[in-house]
Amino acid sequence: MFTGIVTAVGTIEGVEQRGDMRVRIACPWDPDRITIGASIACAGVCLTVVERGGEAGDAWFAVDVSAETVSRTARGMWHQGARINLEPSLKVGDELGGHIVSGHVDAVGEVANWEPEGDSMRVTVLAPRELAPFIAAKGSITVDGVSLTVNSVEDRSNGSVHFGLNIIPHTAEVTTLGELAQGSEVNLEIDTVARYLQRLESLRA
């Protein structure tokens, strides 16, 4: 489990196609604190560490990315040079600063609009119709691994939904969200609570 609070931005420095895709990610962590078999959320995707190395402040770790994972995540994210948000898994006693995040991408969204709003940026994301029932104003959503609050929701005639987010300067600086542009694809994970509420409603119906 994760909280959606990004602790570092990593850079993909190598991609090797095997049976699965072996991806090597550079990060500013201490390799002695990266455990083989540990879970790390990479742009919101829970992956398992299979190798690690480097030195404190200039480390790297490797993960295996299946074809299924590639097909269900944002296009182009698994390439050399890509920057991705990183979060190690939640430990007992850690502060829950965001919301409970599983690291399972529910769908890929698209940035429909991006414009300044005060010192922050107002981002509108287009989500597919299957996610529409789970997105609510003042609710939580994970975008590329970052826990965010939904500011507004606008249902569209085809069943899809536009939802608005406010990206404060700090979040833009310490995550990859400051690099988004109109048309960018993002990994979306709905709030776990919303998932169970929708299931209960479907059983009542």
PDB file of C-alpha atoms in Angstrom:
ATOM      1  CA  MET A   1       0.000   0.000   0.000  1.00  0.00           C
ATOM      2  CA  PHE A   2       0.998   3.613  -0.630  1.00  0.00           C
ATOM      3  CA  THR A   3      -0.212   7.098   0.281  1.00  0.00           C
ATOM      4  CA  GLY A   4       0.257   9.014  -2.978  1.00  0.00           C
ATOM      5  CA  ILE A   5       2.952  11.220  -1.414  1.00  0.00           C
ATOM      6  CA  VAL A   6       5.878  11.158  -3.841  1.00  0.00           C
ATOM      7  CA  THR A   7       9.300  11.036  -2.160  1.00  0.00           C
ATOM      8  CA  ALA A   8      11.505  11.301  -5.257  1.00  0.00           C
ATOM      9  CA  VAL A   9      11.478  11.644  -9.031  1.00  0.00           C
ATOM     10  CA  GLY A  10      13.442   8.942 -10.819  1.00  0.00           C
ATOM     11  CA  THR A  11      14.730   8.715 -14.375  1.00  0.00           C
ATOM     12  CA  ILE A  12      14.564   5.615 -16.549  1.00  0.00           C
ATOM     13  CA  GLU A  13      18.167   5.039 -17.593  1.00  0.00           C
ATOM     14  CA  GLY A  14      17.791   1.683 -19.284  1.00  0.00           C
ATOM     15  CA  VAL A  15      15.135  -0.544 -20.853  1.00  0.00           C
ATOM     16  CA  GLU A  16      15.816  -4.141 -21.845  1.00  0.00           C
ATOM     17  CA  GLN A  17      13.212  -6.287 -23.574  1.00  0.00           C
ATOM     18  CA  ARG A  18      13.285  -9.827 -22.211  1.00  0.00           C
ATOM     19  CA  GLY A  19      10.243 -12.039 -21.649  1.00  0.00           C
ATOM     20  CA  ASP A  20       9.058  -8.963 -19.771  1.00  0.00           C
ATOM     21  CA  MET A  21      10.586  -5.502 -19.934  1.00  0.00           C
ATOM     22  CA  ARG A  22      13.462  -4.935 -17.467  1.00  0.00           C
ATOM     23  CA  VAL A  23      13.523  -1.246 -16.552  1.00  0.00           C
ATOM     24  CA  ARG A  24      16.398   0.376 -14.647  1.00  0.00           C
ATOM     25  CA  ILE A  25      15.517   3.557 -12.762  1.00  0.00           C
ATOM     26  CA  ALA A  26      18.000   6.063 -11.321  1.00  0.00           C
ATOM     27  CA  CYS A  27      16.978   7.679  -8.036  1.00  0.00           C
ATOM     28  CA  PRO A  28      18.484   9.843  -5.252  1.00  0.00           C
ATOM     29  CA  TRP A  29      18.040   7.202  -2.535  1.00  0.00           C
ATOM     30  CA  ASP A  30      20.510   5.056  -0.584  1.00  0.00           C
ATOM     31  CA  PRO A  31      20.734   1.623  -2.282  1.00  0.00           C
ATOM     32  CA  ASP A  32      21.278  -0.013   1.126  1.00  0.00           C
ATOM     33  CA  ARG A  33      17.734   1.057   1.994  1.00  0.00           C
ATOM     34  CA  ILE A  34      16.244  -0.448  -1.186  1.00  0.00           C
ATOM     35  CA  THR A  35      15.350  -4.075  -0.498  1.00  0.00           C
ATOM     36  CA  ILE A  36      15.205  -6.721  -3.213  1.00  0.00           C
ATOM     37  CA  GLY A  37      11.559  -7.773  -3.418  1.00  0.00           C
ATOM     38  CA  ALA A  38      10.311  -4.439  -2.064  1.00  0.00           C
ATOM     39  CA  SER A  39       7.377  -2.657  -3.698  1.00  0.00           C
ATOM     40  CA  ILE A  40       7.855   0.808  -5.180  1.00  0.00           C
ATOM     41  CA  ALA A  41       5.132   2.850  -6.872  1.00  0.00           C
ATOM     42  CA  CYS A  42       6.494   4.099 -10.199  1.00  0.00           C
ATOM     43  CA  ALA A  43       4.175   6.784 -11.634  1.00  0.00           C
ATOM     44  CA  GLY A  44       1.410   5.103  -9.649  1.00  0.00           C
ATOM     45  CA  VAL A  45       2.278   1.539 -10.689  1.00  0.00           C
ATOM     46  CA  CYS A  46       3.255  -0.909  -7.946  1.00  0.00           C
ATOM     47  CA  LEU A  47       6.389  -2.752  -9.089  1.00  0.00           C
ATOM     48  CA  THR A  48       8.837  -5.140  -7.419  1.00  0.00           C
ATOM     49  CA  VAL A  49      12.543  -4.391  -7.051  1.00  0.00           C
ATOM     50  CA  VAL A  50      14.625  -7.160  -8.660  1.00  0.00           C
ATOM     51  CA  GLU A  51      18.049  -5.461  -8.671  1.00  0.00           C
ATOM     52  CA  ARG A  52      19.656  -2.436  -7.047  1.00  0.00           C
ATOM     53  CA  GLY A  53      22.993  -0.659  -6.955  1.00  0.00           C
ATOM     54  CA  GLY A  54      24.861   2.639  -6.956  1.00  0.00           C
ATOM     55  CA  GLU A  55      25.686   4.715  -3.895  1.00  0.00           C
ATOM     56  CA  ALA A  56      23.841   6.966  -1.464  1.00  0.00           C
ATOM     57  CA  GLY A  57      22.295   9.868  -3.364  1.00  0.00           C
ATOM     58  CA  ASP A  58      23.012   8.253  -6.733  1.00  0.00           C
ATOM     59  CA  ALA A  59      21.305   4.885  -6.631  1.00  0.00           C
ATOM     60  CA  TRP A  60      19.379   2.772  -9.102  1.00  0.00           C
ATOM     61  CA  PHE A  61      16.939  -0.107  -8.970  1.00  0.00           C
ATOM     62  CA  ALA A  62      15.462  -2.392 -11.606  1.00  0.00           C
ATOM     63  CA  VAL A  63      11.920  -3.702 -12.039  1.00  0.00           C
ATOM     64  CA  ASP A  64      10.248  -6.084 -14.456  1.00  0.00           C
ATOM     65  CA  VAL A  65       7.284  -4.576 -16.324  1.00  0.00           C
ATOM     66  CA  SER A  66       4.879  -7.037 -17.944  1.00  0.00           C
ATOM     67  CA  ALA A  67       3.153  -6.519 -21.290  1.00  0.00           C
ATOM     68  CA  GLU A  68      -0.136  -6.268 -19.364  1.00  0.00           C
ATOM     69  CA  THR A  69       1.231  -3.366 -17.303  1.00  0.00           C
ATOM     70  CA  VAL A  70       2.532  -1.590 -20.405  1.00  0.00           C
ATOM     71  CA  SER A  71      -0.870  -1.940 -22.093  1.00  0.00           C
ATOM     72  CA  ARG A  72      -2.721  -0.419 -19.116  1.00  0.00           C
ATOM     73  CA  THR A  73      -0.479   2.567 -18.430  1.00  0.00           C
ATOM     74  CA  ALA A  74       0.220   5.879 -20.154  1.00  0.00           C
ATOM     75  CA  ARG A  75       1.755   5.553 -23.598  1.00  0.00           C
ATOM     76  CA  GLY A  76       5.450   6.278 -23.845  1.00  0.00           C
ATOM     77  CA  MET A  77       6.166   6.236 -20.111  1.00  0.00           C
ATOM     78  CA  TRP A  78       8.454   3.198 -20.259  1.00  0.00           C
ATOM     79  CA  HIS A  79      11.281   4.660 -22.325  1.00  0.00           C
ATOM     80  CA  GLN A  80      14.836   5.731 -21.589  1.00  0.00           C
ATOM     81  CA  GLY A  81      15.023   9.276 -20.228  1.00  0.00           C
ATOM     82  CA  ALA A  82      11.446   9.363 -18.919  1.00  0.00           C
ATOM     83  CA  ARG A  83      11.014  10.909 -15.462  1.00  0.00           C
ATOM     84  CA  ILE A  84       8.640   9.141 -13.091  1.00  0.00           C
ATOM     85  CA  ASN A  85       7.261   9.758  -9.604  1.00  0.00           C
ATOM     86  CA  LEU A  86       8.517   7.311  -6.970  1.00  0.00           C
ATOM     87  CA  GLU A  87       7.097   6.250  -3.620  1.00  0.00           C
ATOM     88  CA  PRO A  88       8.252   3.301  -1.475  1.00  0.00           C
ATOM     89  CA  SER A  89       5.523   1.196   0.101  1.00  0.00           C
ATOM     90  CA  LEU A  90       3.881   2.303   3.334  1.00  0.00           C
ATOM     91  CA  LYS A  91       5.386   0.960   6.562  1.00  0.00           C
ATOM     92  CA  VAL A  92       3.568   0.500   9.875  1.00  0.00           C
ATOM     93  CA  GLY A  93       3.860   3.764  11.782  1.00  0.00           C
ATOM     94  CA  ASP A  94       4.388   5.941   8.686  1.00  0.00           C
ATOM     95  CA  GLU A  95       2.345   9.113   8.371  1.00  0.00           C
ATOM     96  CA  LEU A  96      -0.669   8.757   6.070  1.00  0.00           C
ATOM     97  CA  GLY A  97      -0.274  12.107   4.368  1.00  0.00           C
ATOM     98  CA  GLY A  98      -2.387  11.470   1.268  1.00  0.00           C
ATOM     99  CA  HIS A  99      -4.921   8.638   0.998  1.00  0.00           C
ATOM    100  CA  ILE A 100      -4.756   4.855   0.736  1.00  0.00           C
ATOM    101  CA  VAL A 101      -3.356   3.949  -2.704  1.00  0.00           C
ATOM    102  CA  SER A 102      -2.922   0.398  -4.004  1.00  0.00           C
ATOM    103  CA  GLY A 103      -0.620   1.096  -6.943  1.00  0.00           C
ATOM    104  CA  HIS A 104      -3.042  -0.477  -9.439  1.00  0.00           C
ATOM    105  CA  VAL A 105      -3.855   1.762 -12.395  1.00  0.00           C
ATOM    106  CA  ASP A 106      -7.590   1.798 -13.146  1.00  0.00           C
ATOM    107  CA  ALA A 107      -7.418   3.710 -16.418  1.00  0.00           C
ATOM    108  CA  VAL A 108      -5.392   6.186 -18.433  1.00  0.00           C
ATOM    109  CA  GLY A 109      -6.643   9.785 -18.528  1.00  0.00           C
ATOM    110  CA  GLU A 110      -5.732  12.676 -20.798  1.00  0.00           C
ATOM    111  CA  VAL A 111      -4.961  16.279 -19.864  1.00  0.00           C
ATOM    112  CA  ALA A 112      -7.702  18.292 -21.571  1.00  0.00           C
ATOM    113  CA  ASN A 113      -6.647  21.724 -20.303  1.00  0.00           C
ATOM    114  CA  TRP A 114      -3.825  23.305 -18.284  1.00  0.00           C
ATOM    115  CA  GLU A 115      -3.837  26.953 -17.259  1.00  0.00           C
ATOM    116  CA  PRO A 116      -2.556  29.226 -14.446  1.00  0.00           C
ATOM    117  CA  GLU A 117      -4.869  29.912 -11.502  1.00  0.00           C
ATOM    118  CA  GLY A 118      -3.233  32.255  -9.002  1.00  0.00           C
ATOM    119  CA  ASP A 119       0.179  30.804  -8.160  1.00  0.00           C
ATOM    120  CA  SER A 120      -1.087  27.315  -8.931  1.00  0.00           C
ATOM    121  CA  MET A 121      -2.077  25.502 -12.101  1.00  0.00           C
ATOM    122  CA  ARG A 122      -5.608  24.385 -12.915  1.00  0.00           C
ATOM    123  CA  VAL A 123      -5.593  21.021 -14.685  1.00  0.00           C
ATOM    124  CA  THR A 124      -8.610  19.405 -16.329  1.00  0.00           C
ATOM    125  CA  VAL A 125      -8.314  15.673 -16.965  1.00  0.00           C
ATOM    126  CA  LEU A 126     -10.533  13.596 -19.240  1.00  0.00           C
ATOM    127  CA  ALA A 127     -11.320  10.199 -17.697  1.00  0.00           C
ATOM    128  CA  PRO A 128     -13.123   7.323 -19.463  1.00  0.00           C
ATOM    129  CA  ARG A 129     -16.750   6.478 -18.710  1.00  0.00           C
ATOM    130  CA  GLU A 130     -15.903   3.455 -16.558  1.00  0.00           C
ATOM    131  CA  LEU A 131     -14.271   5.775 -14.011  1.00  0.00           C
ATOM    132  CA  ALA A 132     -17.009   8.443 -14.019  1.00  0.00           C
ATOM    133  CA  PRO A 133     -19.068   6.951 -11.122  1.00  0.00           C
ATOM    134  CA  PHE A 134     -15.992   6.928  -8.868  1.00  0.00           C
ATOM    135  CA  ILE A 135     -14.907  10.568  -9.282  1.00  0.00           C
ATOM    136  CA  ALA A 136     -16.537  13.174  -7.030  1.00  0.00           C
ATOM    137  CA  ALA A 137     -15.796  16.766  -6.061  1.00  0.00           C
ATOM    138  CA  LYS A 138     -13.697  16.919  -2.860  1.00  0.00           C
ATOM    139  CA  GLY A 139     -12.889  13.231  -3.259  1.00  0.00           C
ATOM    140  CA  SER A 140      -9.395  11.816  -3.756  1.00  0.00           C
ATOM    141  CA  ILE A 141      -7.747  10.497  -6.911  1.00  0.00           C
ATOM    142  CA  THR A 142      -4.218   9.401  -7.761  1.00  0.00           C
ATOM    143  CA  VAL A 143      -2.618  10.907 -10.872  1.00  0.00           C
ATOM    144  CA  ASP A 144       0.747   9.411 -11.902  1.00  0.00           C
ATOM    145  CA  GLY A 145       1.170   8.277  -8.315  1.00  0.00           C
ATOM    146  CA  VAL A 146       0.299  11.634  -6.715  1.00  0.00           C
ATOM    147  CA  SER A 147      -2.598  11.894  -4.255  1.00  0.00           C
ATOM    148  CA  LEU A 148      -4.799  14.841  -5.266  1.00  0.00           C
ATOM    149  CA  THR A 149      -8.183  16.314  -4.365  1.00  0.00           C
ATOM    150  CA  VAL A 150     -10.811  16.604  -7.087  1.00  0.00           C
ATOM    151  CA  ASN A 151     -12.004  20.223  -7.297  1.00  0.00           C
ATOM    152  CA  SER A 152     -14.757  19.855  -9.876  1.00  0.00           C
ATOM    153  CA  VAL A 153     -16.541  17.234 -11.959  1.00  0.00           C
ATOM    154  CA  GLU A 154     -18.296  17.694 -15.309  1.00  0.00           C
ATOM    155  CA  ASP A 155     -20.069  14.702 -16.833  1.00  0.00           C
ATOM    156  CA  ARG A 156     -20.028  14.519 -20.627  1.00  0.00           C
ATOM    157  CA  SER A 157     -22.744  13.281 -22.979  1.00  0.00           C
ATOM    158  CA  ASN A 158     -20.746  10.184 -24.011  1.00  0.00           C
ATOM    159  CA  GLY A 159     -20.373   9.043 -20.388  1.00  0.00           C
ATOM    160  CA  SER A 160     -16.798  10.204 -19.910  1.00  0.00           C
ATOM    161  CA  VAL A 161     -15.964  12.871 -17.354  1.00  0.00           C
ATOM    162  CA  HIS A 162     -13.836  15.993 -17.037  1.00  0.00           C
ATOM    163  CA  PHE A 163     -12.460  16.579 -13.550  1.00  0.00           C
ATOM    164  CA  GLY A 164     -10.484  19.552 -12.300  1.00  0.00           C
ATOM    165  CA  LEU A 165      -7.374  19.578 -10.118  1.00  0.00           C
ATOM    166  CA  ASN A 166      -5.334  22.321  -8.501  1.00  0.00           C
ATOM    167  CA  ILE A 167      -1.569  21.781  -8.703  1.00  0.00           C
ATOM    168  CA  ILE A 168       0.197  23.971  -6.155  1.00  0.00           C
ATOM    169  CA  PRO A 169       3.776  25.169  -6.900  1.00  0.00           C
ATOM    170  CA  HIS A 170       5.331  22.711  -4.417  1.00  0.00           C
ATOM    171  CA  THR A 171       3.613  19.714  -6.023  1.00  0.00           C
ATOM    172  CA  ALA A 172       4.616  20.885  -9.503  1.00  0.00           C
ATOM    173  CA  GLU A 173       8.226  21.222  -8.338  1.00  0.00           C
ATOM    174  CA  VAL A 174       8.692  17.893  -6.528  1.00  0.00           C
ATOM    175  CA  THR A 175       6.735  15.653  -8.927  1.00  0.00           C
ATOM    176  CA  THR A 176       6.430  15.259 -12.683  1.00  0.00           C
ATOM    177  CA  LEU A 177       3.014  16.988 -12.688  1.00  0.00           C
ATOM    178  CA  GLY A 178       4.734  20.293 -13.426  1.00  0.00           C
ATOM    179  CA  GLU A 179       5.785  18.817 -16.773  1.00  0.00           C
ATOM    180  CA  LEU A 180       2.280  17.973 -17.969  1.00  0.00           C
ATOM    181  CA  ALA A 181       0.865  19.609 -21.073  1.00  0.00           C
ATOM    182  CA  GLN A 182      -2.399  19.457 -22.959  1.00  0.00           C
ATOM    183  CA  GLY A 183      -2.783  15.981 -24.418  1.00  0.00           C
ATOM    184  CA  SER A 184      -0.466  14.300 -21.899  1.00  0.00           C
ATOM    185  CA  GLU A 185      -1.591  10.858 -20.773  1.00  0.00           C
ATOM    186  CA  VAL A 186      -1.676  10.115 -17.042  1.00  0.00           C
ATOM    187  CA  ASN A 187      -2.168   7.004 -14.924  1.00  0.00           C
ATOM    188  CA  LEU A 188      -5.334   7.192 -12.807  1.00  0.00           C
ATOM    189  CA  GLU A 189      -6.293   5.251  -9.705  1.00  0.00           C
ATOM    190  CA  ILE A 190      -9.643   5.876  -8.072  1.00  0.00           C
ATOM    191  CA  ASP A 191     -10.123   6.138  -4.308  1.00  0.00           C
ATOM    192  CA  THR A 192     -10.502   2.751  -2.617  1.00  0.00           C
ATOM    193  CA  VAL A 193     -13.457   4.012  -0.566  1.00  0.00           C
ATOM    194  CA  ALA A 194     -15.267   5.117  -3.738  1.00  0.00           C
ATOM    195  CA  ARG A 195     -14.693   1.675  -5.225  1.00  0.00           C
ATOM    196  CA  TYR A 196     -16.408  -0.093  -2.338  1.00  0.00           C
ATOM    197  CA  LEU A 197     -19.261   2.416  -2.133  1.00  0.00           C
ATOM    198  CA  GLN A 198     -20.010   1.895  -5.828  1.00  0.00           C
ATOM    199  CA  ARG A 199     -20.000  -1.876  -5.293  1.00  0.00           C
ATOM    200  CA  LEU A 200     -22.476  -1.557  -2.406  1.00  0.00           C
ATOM    201  CA  GLU A 201     -24.755   0.621  -4.525  1.00  0.00           C
ATOM    202  CA  SER A 202     -24.689  -1.886  -7.384  1.00  0.00           C
ATOM    203  CA  LEU A 203     -25.728  -4.703  -4.989  1.00  0.00           C
ATOM    204  CA  ARG A 204     -28.630  -2.615  -3.653  1.00  0.00           C
ATOM    205  CA  ALA A 205     -29.845  -2.003  -7.175  1.00  0.00           C
TER     206      ALA A 205
END
